[in-house]
Coordinates of C-alpha atoms in Angstrom, one line a residue:
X184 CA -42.7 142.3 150.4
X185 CA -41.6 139.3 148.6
X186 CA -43.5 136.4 148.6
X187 CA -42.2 132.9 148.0
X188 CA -44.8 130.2 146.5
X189 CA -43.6 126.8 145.9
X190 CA -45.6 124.2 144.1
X191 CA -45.6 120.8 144.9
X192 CA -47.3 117.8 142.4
X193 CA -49.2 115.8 144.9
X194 CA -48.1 112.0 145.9
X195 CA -48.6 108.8 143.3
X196 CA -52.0 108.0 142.8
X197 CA -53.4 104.8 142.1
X198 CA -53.9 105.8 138.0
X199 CA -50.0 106.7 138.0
X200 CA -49.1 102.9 136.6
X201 CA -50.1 102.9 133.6
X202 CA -49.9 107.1 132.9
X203 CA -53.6 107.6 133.1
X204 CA -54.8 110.7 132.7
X205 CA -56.4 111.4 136.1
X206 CA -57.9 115.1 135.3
X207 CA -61.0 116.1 137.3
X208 CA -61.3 112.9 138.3
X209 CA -61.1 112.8 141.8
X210 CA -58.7 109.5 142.3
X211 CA -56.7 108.8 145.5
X212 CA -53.3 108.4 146.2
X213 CA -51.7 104.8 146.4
X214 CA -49.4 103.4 149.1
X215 CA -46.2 104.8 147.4
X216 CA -48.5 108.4 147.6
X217 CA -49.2 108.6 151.2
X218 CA -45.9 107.6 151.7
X219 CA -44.8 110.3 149.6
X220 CA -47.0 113.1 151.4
X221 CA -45.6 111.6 154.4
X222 CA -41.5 112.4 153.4
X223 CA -43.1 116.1 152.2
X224 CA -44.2 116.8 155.5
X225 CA -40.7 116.0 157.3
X226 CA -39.3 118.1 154.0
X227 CA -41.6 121.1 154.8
X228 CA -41.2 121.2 158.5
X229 CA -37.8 122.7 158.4
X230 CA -39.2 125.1 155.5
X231 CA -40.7 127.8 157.9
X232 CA -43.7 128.3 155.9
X233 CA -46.3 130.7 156.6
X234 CA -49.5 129.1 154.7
X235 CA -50.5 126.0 153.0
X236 CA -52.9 125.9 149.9
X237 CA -53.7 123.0 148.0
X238 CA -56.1 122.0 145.0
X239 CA -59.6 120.7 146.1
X240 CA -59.1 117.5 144.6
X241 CA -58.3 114.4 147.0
X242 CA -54.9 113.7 145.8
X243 CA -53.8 116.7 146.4
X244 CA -55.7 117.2 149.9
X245 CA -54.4 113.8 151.1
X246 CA -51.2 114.7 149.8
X247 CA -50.6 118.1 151.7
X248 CA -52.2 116.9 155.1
X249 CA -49.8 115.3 157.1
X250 CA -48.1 118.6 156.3
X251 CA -50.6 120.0 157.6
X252 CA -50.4 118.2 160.9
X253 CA -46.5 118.7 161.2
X254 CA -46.6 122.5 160.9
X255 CA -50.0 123.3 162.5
X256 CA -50.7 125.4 159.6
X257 CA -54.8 125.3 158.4
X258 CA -54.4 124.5 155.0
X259 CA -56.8 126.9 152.4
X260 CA -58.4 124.7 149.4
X261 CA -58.0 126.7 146.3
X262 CA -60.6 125.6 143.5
X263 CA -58.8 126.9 140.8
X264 CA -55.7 125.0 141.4
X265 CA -57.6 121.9 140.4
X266 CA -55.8 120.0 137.3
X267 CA -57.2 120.6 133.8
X268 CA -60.5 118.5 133.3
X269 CA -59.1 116.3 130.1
X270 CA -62.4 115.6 128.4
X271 CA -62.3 112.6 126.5
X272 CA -58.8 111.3 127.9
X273 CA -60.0 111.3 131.2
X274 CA -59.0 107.5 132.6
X275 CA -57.3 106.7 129.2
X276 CA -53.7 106.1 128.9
X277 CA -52.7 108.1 125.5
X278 CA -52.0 104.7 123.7
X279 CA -55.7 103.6 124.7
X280 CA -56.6 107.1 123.0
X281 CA -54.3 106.7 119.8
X282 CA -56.3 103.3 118.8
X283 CA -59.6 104.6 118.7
X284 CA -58.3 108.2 117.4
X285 CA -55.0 108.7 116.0
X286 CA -55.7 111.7 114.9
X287 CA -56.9 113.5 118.0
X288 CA -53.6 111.9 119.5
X289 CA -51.6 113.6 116.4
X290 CA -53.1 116.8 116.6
X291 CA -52.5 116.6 120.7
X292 CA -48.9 116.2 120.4
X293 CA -48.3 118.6 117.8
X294 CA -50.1 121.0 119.9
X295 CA -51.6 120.3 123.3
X296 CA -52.7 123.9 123.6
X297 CA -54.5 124.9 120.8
X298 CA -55.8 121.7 119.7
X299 CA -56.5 120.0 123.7
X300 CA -58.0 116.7 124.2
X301 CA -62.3 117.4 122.9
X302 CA -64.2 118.5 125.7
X303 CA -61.4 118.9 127.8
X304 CA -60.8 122.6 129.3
X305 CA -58.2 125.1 127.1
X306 CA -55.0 125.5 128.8
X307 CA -55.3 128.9 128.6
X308 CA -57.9 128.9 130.6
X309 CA -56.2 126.4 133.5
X310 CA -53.4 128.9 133.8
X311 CA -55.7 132.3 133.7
X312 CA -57.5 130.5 136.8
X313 CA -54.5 129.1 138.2
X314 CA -52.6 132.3 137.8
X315 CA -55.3 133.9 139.8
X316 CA -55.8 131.8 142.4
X317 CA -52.2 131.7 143.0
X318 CA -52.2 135.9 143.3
X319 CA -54.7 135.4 145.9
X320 CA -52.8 133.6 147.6
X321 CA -50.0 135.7 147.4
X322 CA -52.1 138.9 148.3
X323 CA -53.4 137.0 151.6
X324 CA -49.9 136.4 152.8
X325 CA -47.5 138.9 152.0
X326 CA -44.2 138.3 152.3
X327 CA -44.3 134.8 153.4
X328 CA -43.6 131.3 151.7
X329 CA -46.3 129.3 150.8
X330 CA -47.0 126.0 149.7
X331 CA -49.0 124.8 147.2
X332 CA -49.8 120.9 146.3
X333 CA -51.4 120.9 142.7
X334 CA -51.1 119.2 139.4
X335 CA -48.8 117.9 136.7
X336 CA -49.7 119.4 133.9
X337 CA -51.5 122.7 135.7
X338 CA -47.9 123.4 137.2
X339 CA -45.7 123.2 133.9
X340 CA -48.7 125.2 132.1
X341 CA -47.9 128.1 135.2
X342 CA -44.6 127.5 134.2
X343 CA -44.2 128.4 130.7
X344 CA -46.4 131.1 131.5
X345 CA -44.2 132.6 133.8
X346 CA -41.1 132.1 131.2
X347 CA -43.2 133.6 128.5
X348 CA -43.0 130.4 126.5
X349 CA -46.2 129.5 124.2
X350 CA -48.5 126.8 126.1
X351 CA -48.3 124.6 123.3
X352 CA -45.0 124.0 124.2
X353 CA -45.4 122.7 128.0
X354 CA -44.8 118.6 127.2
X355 CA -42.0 119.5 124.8
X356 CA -39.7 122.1 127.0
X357 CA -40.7 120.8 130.4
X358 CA -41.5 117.0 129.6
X359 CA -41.3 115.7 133.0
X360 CA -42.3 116.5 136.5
X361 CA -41.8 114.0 139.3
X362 CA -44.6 113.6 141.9
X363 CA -43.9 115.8 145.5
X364 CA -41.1 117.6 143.2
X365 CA -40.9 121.5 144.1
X366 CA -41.0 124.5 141.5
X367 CA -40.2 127.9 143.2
X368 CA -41.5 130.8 142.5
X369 CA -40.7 134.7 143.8
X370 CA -43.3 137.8 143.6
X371 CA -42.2 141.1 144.3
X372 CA -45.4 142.3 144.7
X373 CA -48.6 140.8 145.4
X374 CA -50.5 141.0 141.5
X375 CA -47.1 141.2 140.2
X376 CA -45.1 139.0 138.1
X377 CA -43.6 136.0 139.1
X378 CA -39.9 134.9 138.6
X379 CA -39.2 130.9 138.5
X380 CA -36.1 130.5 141.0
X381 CA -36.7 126.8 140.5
X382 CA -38.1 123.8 138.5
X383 CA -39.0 119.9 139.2
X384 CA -36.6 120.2 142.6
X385 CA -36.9 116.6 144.9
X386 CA -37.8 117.4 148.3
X387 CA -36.6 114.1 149.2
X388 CA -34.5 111.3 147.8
X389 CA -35.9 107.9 147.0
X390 CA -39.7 109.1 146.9
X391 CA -40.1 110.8 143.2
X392 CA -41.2 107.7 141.3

């Protein structure tokens, strides 16, 4: 009973120029966004997917909607697919953070895992969530193809986890990941392992930036 979950990074949101880090912050999508949920949806109608699950924050609703509507499919709203609450850096650019704490910034970059931004959540414990929430999923809709719309970083955290790389590593091995970009992932087995068939794929030309 395989089970096919692909993850989505919701549209362009108004924070996305300059890189702000958005967070728990629950900030909408721009023009350029809807437009973008708008070419997922044509993308996804040809897909033949059985279920549609998306993060609670707006972005991400907004984002997955007019998928939604095209496929007829009642999208579930999964709490713990939310992004990682970013403490301090939430609304701040990392330059904007480096000027009133270099060192935070320093220690961030050396290690984004073990030494996250203060008061922001662990990454380990975004992907322990994540991971779960996604097995749900999976155990609700065996041997289907879901989609998920999440986040950014949440995504390339799941990521390395699934390749067995250390966290800390997410923003050096997988240092960029377009918005409405795909990452493919097979499960054997609901509670099972997951095996990454695919990373940062466009689902459409022209709408990534």
């Amino acid at each position: 009973m395989r089970t096919t979950v692909v993850l989505v990074r919701h549209g362009r949101t108004v924070w996305h120029h300059p890189n702000r880090y958005a967070g728990r912050s629950d900030v909408p999508l721009d023009a350029h966004g809807e437009a973008q949920a708008g070419a997922l949806a044509r993308w996804a109608a040809g897909e033949k997917f059985t279920s549609l699950a998306s993060s609670p924050l707006r972005r991400a609703v907004d984002t997955l909607a007019p998928t939604a509507a095209a496929t007829g499919l009642a999208p579930i709203v999964e709490p713990r697919l939310r992004e990682l609450d970013f403490g301090v850096a939430e609304g701040r650019t990392l330059d904007q953070i480096r000027a009133d704490d270099p060192e935070v910034v320093a220690w961030f970059e050396a290690d984004p895992a073990e030494y996250h931004f203060p008061d922001g959540e662990h990454p380990a414990d975004a992907v322990a969530r994540a991971r779960a929430g996604l097995a749900d999923l999976v155990a609700a809709d065996p041997g289907g193809k879901v989609l998920v719309v999440a986040h950014n970083t949440l995504i390339r955290l799941v990521t390395c986890a699934v390749l067995g790389a250390p966290l800390g590593e997410y923003r050096r091995r997988l240092p960029v990941y377009d918005s409405v970009a795909a990452t493919t992932l097979r499960y054997d087995r609901p509670g099972g392992p997951a095996a990454l068939l695919a990373y940062n794929v466009p689902v459409a030309q022209g709408w990534m930036a």
